[in-house]
GROMACS .gro file of C-alpha atoms in nm:
model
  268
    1UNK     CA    1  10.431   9.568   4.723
    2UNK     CA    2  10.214   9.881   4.715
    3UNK     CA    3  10.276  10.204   4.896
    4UNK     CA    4   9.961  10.142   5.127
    5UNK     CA    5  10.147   9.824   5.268
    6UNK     CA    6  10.468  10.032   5.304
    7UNK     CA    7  10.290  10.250   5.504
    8UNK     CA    8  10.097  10.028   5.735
    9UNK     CA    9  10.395   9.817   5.838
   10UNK     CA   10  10.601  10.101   5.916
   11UNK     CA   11  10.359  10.222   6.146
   12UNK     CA   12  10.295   9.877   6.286
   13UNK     CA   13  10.722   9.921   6.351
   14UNK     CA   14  10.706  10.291   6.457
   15UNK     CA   15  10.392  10.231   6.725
   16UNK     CA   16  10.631   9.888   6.849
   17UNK     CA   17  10.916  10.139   6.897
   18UNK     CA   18  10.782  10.429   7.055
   19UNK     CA   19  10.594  10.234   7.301
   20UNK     CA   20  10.973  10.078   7.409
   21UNK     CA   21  11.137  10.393   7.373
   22UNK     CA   22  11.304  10.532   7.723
   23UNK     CA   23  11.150  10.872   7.676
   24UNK     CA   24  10.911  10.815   8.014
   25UNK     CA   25  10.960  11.011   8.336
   26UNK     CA   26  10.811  10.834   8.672
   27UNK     CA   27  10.562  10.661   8.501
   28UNK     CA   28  10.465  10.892   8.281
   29UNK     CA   29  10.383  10.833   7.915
   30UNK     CA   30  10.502  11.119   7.641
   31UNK     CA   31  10.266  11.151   7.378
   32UNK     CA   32  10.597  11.127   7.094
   33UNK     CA   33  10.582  10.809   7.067
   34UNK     CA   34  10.242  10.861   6.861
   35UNK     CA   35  10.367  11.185   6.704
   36UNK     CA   36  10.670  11.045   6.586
   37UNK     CA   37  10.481  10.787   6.351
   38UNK     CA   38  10.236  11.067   6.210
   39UNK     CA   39  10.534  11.285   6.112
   40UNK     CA   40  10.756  10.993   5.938
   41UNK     CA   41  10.388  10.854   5.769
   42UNK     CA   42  10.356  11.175   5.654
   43UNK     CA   43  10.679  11.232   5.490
   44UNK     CA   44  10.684  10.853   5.339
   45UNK     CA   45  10.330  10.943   5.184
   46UNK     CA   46  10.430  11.301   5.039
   47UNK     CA   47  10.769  11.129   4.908
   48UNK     CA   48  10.522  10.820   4.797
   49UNK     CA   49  10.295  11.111   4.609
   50UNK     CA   50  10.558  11.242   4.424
   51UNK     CA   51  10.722  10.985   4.208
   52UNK     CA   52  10.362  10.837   4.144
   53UNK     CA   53  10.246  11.134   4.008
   54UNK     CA   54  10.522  11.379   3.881
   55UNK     CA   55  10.739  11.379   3.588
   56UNK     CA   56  11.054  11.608   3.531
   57UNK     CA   57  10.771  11.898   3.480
   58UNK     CA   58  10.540  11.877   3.782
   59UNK     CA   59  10.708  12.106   3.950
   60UNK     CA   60  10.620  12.353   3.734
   61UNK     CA   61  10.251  12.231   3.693
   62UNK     CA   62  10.218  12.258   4.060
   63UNK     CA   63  10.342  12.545   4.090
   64UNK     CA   64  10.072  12.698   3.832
   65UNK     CA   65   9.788  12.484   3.967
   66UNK     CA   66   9.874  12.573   4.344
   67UNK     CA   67  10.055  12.900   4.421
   68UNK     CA   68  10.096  12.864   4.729
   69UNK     CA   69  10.288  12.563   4.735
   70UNK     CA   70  10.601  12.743   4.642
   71UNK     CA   71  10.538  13.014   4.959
   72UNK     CA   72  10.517  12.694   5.160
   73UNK     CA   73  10.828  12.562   4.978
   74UNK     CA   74  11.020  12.917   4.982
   75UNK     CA   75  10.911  12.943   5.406
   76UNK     CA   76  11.059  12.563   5.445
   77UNK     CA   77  11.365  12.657   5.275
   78UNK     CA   78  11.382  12.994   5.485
   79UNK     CA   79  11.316  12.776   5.813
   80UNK     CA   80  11.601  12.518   5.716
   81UNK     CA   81  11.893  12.796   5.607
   82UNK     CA   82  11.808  12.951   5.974
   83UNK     CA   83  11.831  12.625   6.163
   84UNK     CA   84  12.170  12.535   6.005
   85UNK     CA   85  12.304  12.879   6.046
   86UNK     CA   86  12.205  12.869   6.411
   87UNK     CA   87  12.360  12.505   6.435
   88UNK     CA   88  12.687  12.608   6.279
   89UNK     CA   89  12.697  12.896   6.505
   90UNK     CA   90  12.608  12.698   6.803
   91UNK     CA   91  12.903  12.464   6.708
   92UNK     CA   92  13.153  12.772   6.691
   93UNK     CA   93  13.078  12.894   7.025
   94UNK     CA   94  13.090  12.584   7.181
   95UNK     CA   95  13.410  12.465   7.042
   96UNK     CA   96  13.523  12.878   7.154
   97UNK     CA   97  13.388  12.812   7.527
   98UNK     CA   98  13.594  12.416   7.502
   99UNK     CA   99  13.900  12.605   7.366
  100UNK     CA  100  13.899  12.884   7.655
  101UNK     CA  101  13.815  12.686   7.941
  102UNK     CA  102  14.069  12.372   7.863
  103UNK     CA  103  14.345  12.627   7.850
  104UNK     CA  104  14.317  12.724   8.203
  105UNK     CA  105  14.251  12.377   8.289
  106UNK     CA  106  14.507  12.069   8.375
  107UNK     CA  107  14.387  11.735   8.338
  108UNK     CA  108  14.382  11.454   8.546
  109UNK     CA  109  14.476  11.124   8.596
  110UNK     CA  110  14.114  11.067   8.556
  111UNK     CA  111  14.049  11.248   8.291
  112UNK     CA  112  13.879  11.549   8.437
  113UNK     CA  113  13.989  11.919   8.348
  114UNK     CA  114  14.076  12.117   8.680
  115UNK     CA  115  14.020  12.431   8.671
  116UNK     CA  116  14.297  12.623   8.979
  117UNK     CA  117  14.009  12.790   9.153
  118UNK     CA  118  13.821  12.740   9.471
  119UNK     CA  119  13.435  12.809   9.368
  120UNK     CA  120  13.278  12.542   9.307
  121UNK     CA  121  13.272  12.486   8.933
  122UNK     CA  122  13.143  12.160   8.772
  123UNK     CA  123  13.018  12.161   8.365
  124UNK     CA  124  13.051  12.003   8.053
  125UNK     CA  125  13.253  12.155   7.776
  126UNK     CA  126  13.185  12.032   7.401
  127UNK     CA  127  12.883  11.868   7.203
  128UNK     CA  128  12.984  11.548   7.041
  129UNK     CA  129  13.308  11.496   7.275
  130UNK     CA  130  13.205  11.646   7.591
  131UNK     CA  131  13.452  11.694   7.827
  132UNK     CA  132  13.424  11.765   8.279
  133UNK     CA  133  13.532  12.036   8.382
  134UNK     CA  134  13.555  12.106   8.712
  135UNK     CA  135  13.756  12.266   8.964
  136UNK     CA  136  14.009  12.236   9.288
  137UNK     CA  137  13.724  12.333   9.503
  138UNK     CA  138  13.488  12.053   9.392
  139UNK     CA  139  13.778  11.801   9.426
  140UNK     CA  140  13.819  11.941   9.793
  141UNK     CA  141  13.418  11.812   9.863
  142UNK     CA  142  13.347  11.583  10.095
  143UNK     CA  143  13.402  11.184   9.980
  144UNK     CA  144  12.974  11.170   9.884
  145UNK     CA  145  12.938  11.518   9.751
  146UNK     CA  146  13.230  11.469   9.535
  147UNK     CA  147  13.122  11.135   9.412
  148UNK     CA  148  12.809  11.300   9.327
  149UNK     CA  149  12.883  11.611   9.130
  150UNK     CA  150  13.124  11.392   8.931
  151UNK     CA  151  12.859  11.148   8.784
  152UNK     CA  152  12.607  11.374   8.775
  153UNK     CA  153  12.857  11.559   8.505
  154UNK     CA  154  12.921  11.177   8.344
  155UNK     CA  155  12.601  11.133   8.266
  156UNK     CA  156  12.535  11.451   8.119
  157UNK     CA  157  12.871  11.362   7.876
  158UNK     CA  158  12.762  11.005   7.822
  159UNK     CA  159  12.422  11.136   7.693
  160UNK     CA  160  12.566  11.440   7.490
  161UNK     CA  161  12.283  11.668   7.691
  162UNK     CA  162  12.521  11.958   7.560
  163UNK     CA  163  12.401  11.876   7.185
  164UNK     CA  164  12.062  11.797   7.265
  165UNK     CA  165  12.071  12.149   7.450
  166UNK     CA  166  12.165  12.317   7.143
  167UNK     CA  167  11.885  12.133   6.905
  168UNK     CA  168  11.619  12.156   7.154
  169UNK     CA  169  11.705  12.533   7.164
  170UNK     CA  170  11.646  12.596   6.804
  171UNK     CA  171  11.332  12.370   6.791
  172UNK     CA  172  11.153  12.476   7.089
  173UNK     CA  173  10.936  12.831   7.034
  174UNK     CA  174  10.935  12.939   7.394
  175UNK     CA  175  11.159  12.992   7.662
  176UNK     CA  176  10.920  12.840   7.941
  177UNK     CA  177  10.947  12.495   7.679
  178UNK     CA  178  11.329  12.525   7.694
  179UNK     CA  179  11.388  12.561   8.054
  180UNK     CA  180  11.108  12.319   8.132
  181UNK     CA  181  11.361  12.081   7.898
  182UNK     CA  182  11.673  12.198   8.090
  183UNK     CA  183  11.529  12.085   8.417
  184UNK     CA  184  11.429  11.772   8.281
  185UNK     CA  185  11.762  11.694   8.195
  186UNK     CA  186  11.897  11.775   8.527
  187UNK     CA  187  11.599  11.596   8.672
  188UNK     CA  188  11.690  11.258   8.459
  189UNK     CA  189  12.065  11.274   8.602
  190UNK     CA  190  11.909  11.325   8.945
  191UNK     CA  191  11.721  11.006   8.919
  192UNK     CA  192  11.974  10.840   8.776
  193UNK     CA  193  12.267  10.944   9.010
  194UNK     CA  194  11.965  10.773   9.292
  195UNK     CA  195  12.052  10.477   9.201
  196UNK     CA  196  12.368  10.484   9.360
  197UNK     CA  197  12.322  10.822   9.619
  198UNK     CA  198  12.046  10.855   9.873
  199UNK     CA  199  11.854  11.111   9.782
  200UNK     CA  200  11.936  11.356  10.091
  201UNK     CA  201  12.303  11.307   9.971
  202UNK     CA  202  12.226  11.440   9.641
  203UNK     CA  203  11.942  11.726   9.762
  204UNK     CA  204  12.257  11.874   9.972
  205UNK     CA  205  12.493  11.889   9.738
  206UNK     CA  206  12.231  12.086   9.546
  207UNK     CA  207  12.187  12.309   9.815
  208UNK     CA  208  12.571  12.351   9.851
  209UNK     CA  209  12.618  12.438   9.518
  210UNK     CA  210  12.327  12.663   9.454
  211UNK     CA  211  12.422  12.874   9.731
  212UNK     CA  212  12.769  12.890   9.618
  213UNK     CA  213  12.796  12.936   9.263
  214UNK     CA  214  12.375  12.925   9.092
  215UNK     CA  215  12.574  12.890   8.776
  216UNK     CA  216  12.720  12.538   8.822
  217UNK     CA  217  12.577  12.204   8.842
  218UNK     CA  218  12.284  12.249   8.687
  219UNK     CA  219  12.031  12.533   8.672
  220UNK     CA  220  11.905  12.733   9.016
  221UNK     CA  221  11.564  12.784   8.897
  222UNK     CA  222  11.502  12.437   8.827
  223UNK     CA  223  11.647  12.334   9.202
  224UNK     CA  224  11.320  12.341   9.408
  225UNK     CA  225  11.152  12.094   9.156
  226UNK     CA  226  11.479  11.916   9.127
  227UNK     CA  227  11.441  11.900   9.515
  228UNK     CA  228  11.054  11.803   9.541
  229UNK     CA  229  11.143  11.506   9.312
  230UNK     CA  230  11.410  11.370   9.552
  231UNK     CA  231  11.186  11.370   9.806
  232UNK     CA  232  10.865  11.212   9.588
  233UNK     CA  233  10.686  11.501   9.646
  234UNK     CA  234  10.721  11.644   9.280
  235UNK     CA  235  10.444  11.652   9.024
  236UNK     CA  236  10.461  11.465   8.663
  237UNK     CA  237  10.692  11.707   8.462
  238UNK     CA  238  10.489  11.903   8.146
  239UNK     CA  239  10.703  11.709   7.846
  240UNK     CA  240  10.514  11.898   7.587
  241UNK     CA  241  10.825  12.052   7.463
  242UNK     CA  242  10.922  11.713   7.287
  243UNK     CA  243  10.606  11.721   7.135
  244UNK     CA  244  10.639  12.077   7.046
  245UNK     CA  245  11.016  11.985   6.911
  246UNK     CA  246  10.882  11.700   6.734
  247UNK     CA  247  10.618  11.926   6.517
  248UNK     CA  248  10.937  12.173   6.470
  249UNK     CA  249  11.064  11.869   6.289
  250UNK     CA  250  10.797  11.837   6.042
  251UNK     CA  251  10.872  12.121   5.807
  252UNK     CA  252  11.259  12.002   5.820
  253UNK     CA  253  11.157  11.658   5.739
  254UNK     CA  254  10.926  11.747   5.501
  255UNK     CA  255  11.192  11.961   5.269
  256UNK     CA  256  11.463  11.714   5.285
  257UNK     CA  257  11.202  11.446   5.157
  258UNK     CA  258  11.057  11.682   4.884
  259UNK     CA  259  11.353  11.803   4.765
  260UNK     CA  260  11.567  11.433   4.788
  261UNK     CA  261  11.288  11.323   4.592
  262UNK     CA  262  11.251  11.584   4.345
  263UNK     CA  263  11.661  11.601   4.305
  264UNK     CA  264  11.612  11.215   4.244
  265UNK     CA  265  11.338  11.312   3.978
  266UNK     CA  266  11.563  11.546   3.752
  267UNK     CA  267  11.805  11.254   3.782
  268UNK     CA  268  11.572  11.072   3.627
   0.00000   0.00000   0.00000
């Protein structure tokens, strides 16, 4: 089958999928699900391009005929030591913050981590086992409240928003992108904990904890459009940082499909 086949049925199967994926927020539509396709088509074609047309030496050749395809190469291999460094570090200082905090906490019947304080503390700890964390005060919270801060922290666990935090961090150039993603997130547990909360039950334990502790249960700055979404009174959230993320991606994706390819090459 030829390469121009290849291509068009994976983005027949790439459109299909990003049309289904979850990544909407009331009703609206993120443009990734046509971004996504470009940057894999992309990649499959440059991979494609390569073992039709070089041999063990082309990498020379190409370097001679063009440059500056080995600044773009040298900046892509620049761009992917830094992201990994900043992962690895990411990973250290998270497992550091789980390590501290888990000390001073007992654990529950439940399975939560209580931390002996009375503030009101509720977080995650850890990015591919997240744990709750929260303390004696929370616990002391009325029935509702309680119930609320609780699953708010499940779901940001059962979605490992601590991870995505840390990616979305290194692929997102600006901090208005980042905390525009943060309240998302919080936003997205919000609608979810709806389902089961009225929405005055959860816009008051908001209130109650950001004028306790701003640090805990989510972000302060984000709680006035967390608030004006409870109430349907929120605009559409600006979800161009997955977009943004997503063309973060492409020089990432791009080395690790050149260089596969060319590795695969000198196997050759």
């Amino acid at each position: 089958m030829s390469a121009g086949v290849y291509l068009i049925l994976l983005a027949i199967v790439l459109r299909f999928a990003g049309e289904r994926l979850p990544f909407s927020l009331f009703k609206e539509r993120i443009l990734i699900s046509r971004i996504l396709p470009l940057a894999i088509l992309l990649m499959v074609l440059s991979v494609h391009l390569l073992r039709s047309h070089l041999t063990l030496g082309g990498m020379y050749i190409m370097l001679q005929m063009f440059p500056e395809f080995g600044l773009l190469l040298l900046a892509a291999t620049a761009y992917v030591l830094w992201v990994g460094y900043k992962l690895v570090v990411g990973f250290r200082r998270a497992r550091a913050l789980e390590r501290e905090l888990l000390a001073q906490a007992t654990r529950s019947e439940n399975g939560l981590y209580v931390l002996p304080t009375d503030d009101l503390v509720a977080l995650n700890v850890g990015l591919l086992n997240p744990k709750i964390v929260v303390s004696e005060g929370v616990l002391r919270l009325p029935d509702i409240q309680r119930d609320i801060v609780i699953k708010h922290e499940e779901f940001h666990a059962r979605r490992r928003d601590n991870f995505r935090i840390l990616l979305l961090n290194l692929l997102l150039p600006t901090r208005r992108d980042y905390e525009d993603f943060r309240t998302y997130l919080e936003i997205e547990n919000d609608r979810a904990l709806s389902m089961e909360h009225s929405p005055r039950d959860i816009a008051h334990t908001l209130v109650k904890f950001s004028l306790a502790y701003a640090g805990a249960f989510g972000m302060a700055t984000s709680l006035r459009r967390r608030i004006e979404f409870l109430a349907g009174e929120g605009r559409l959230l600006n979800l161009r940082f997955l977009r943004l993320a997503v063309l973060m991606l492409l020089p990432i994706i791009w080395y690790i499909a050149y260089t596969s390819c060319s590795l695969d090459l000198c196997i050759k």
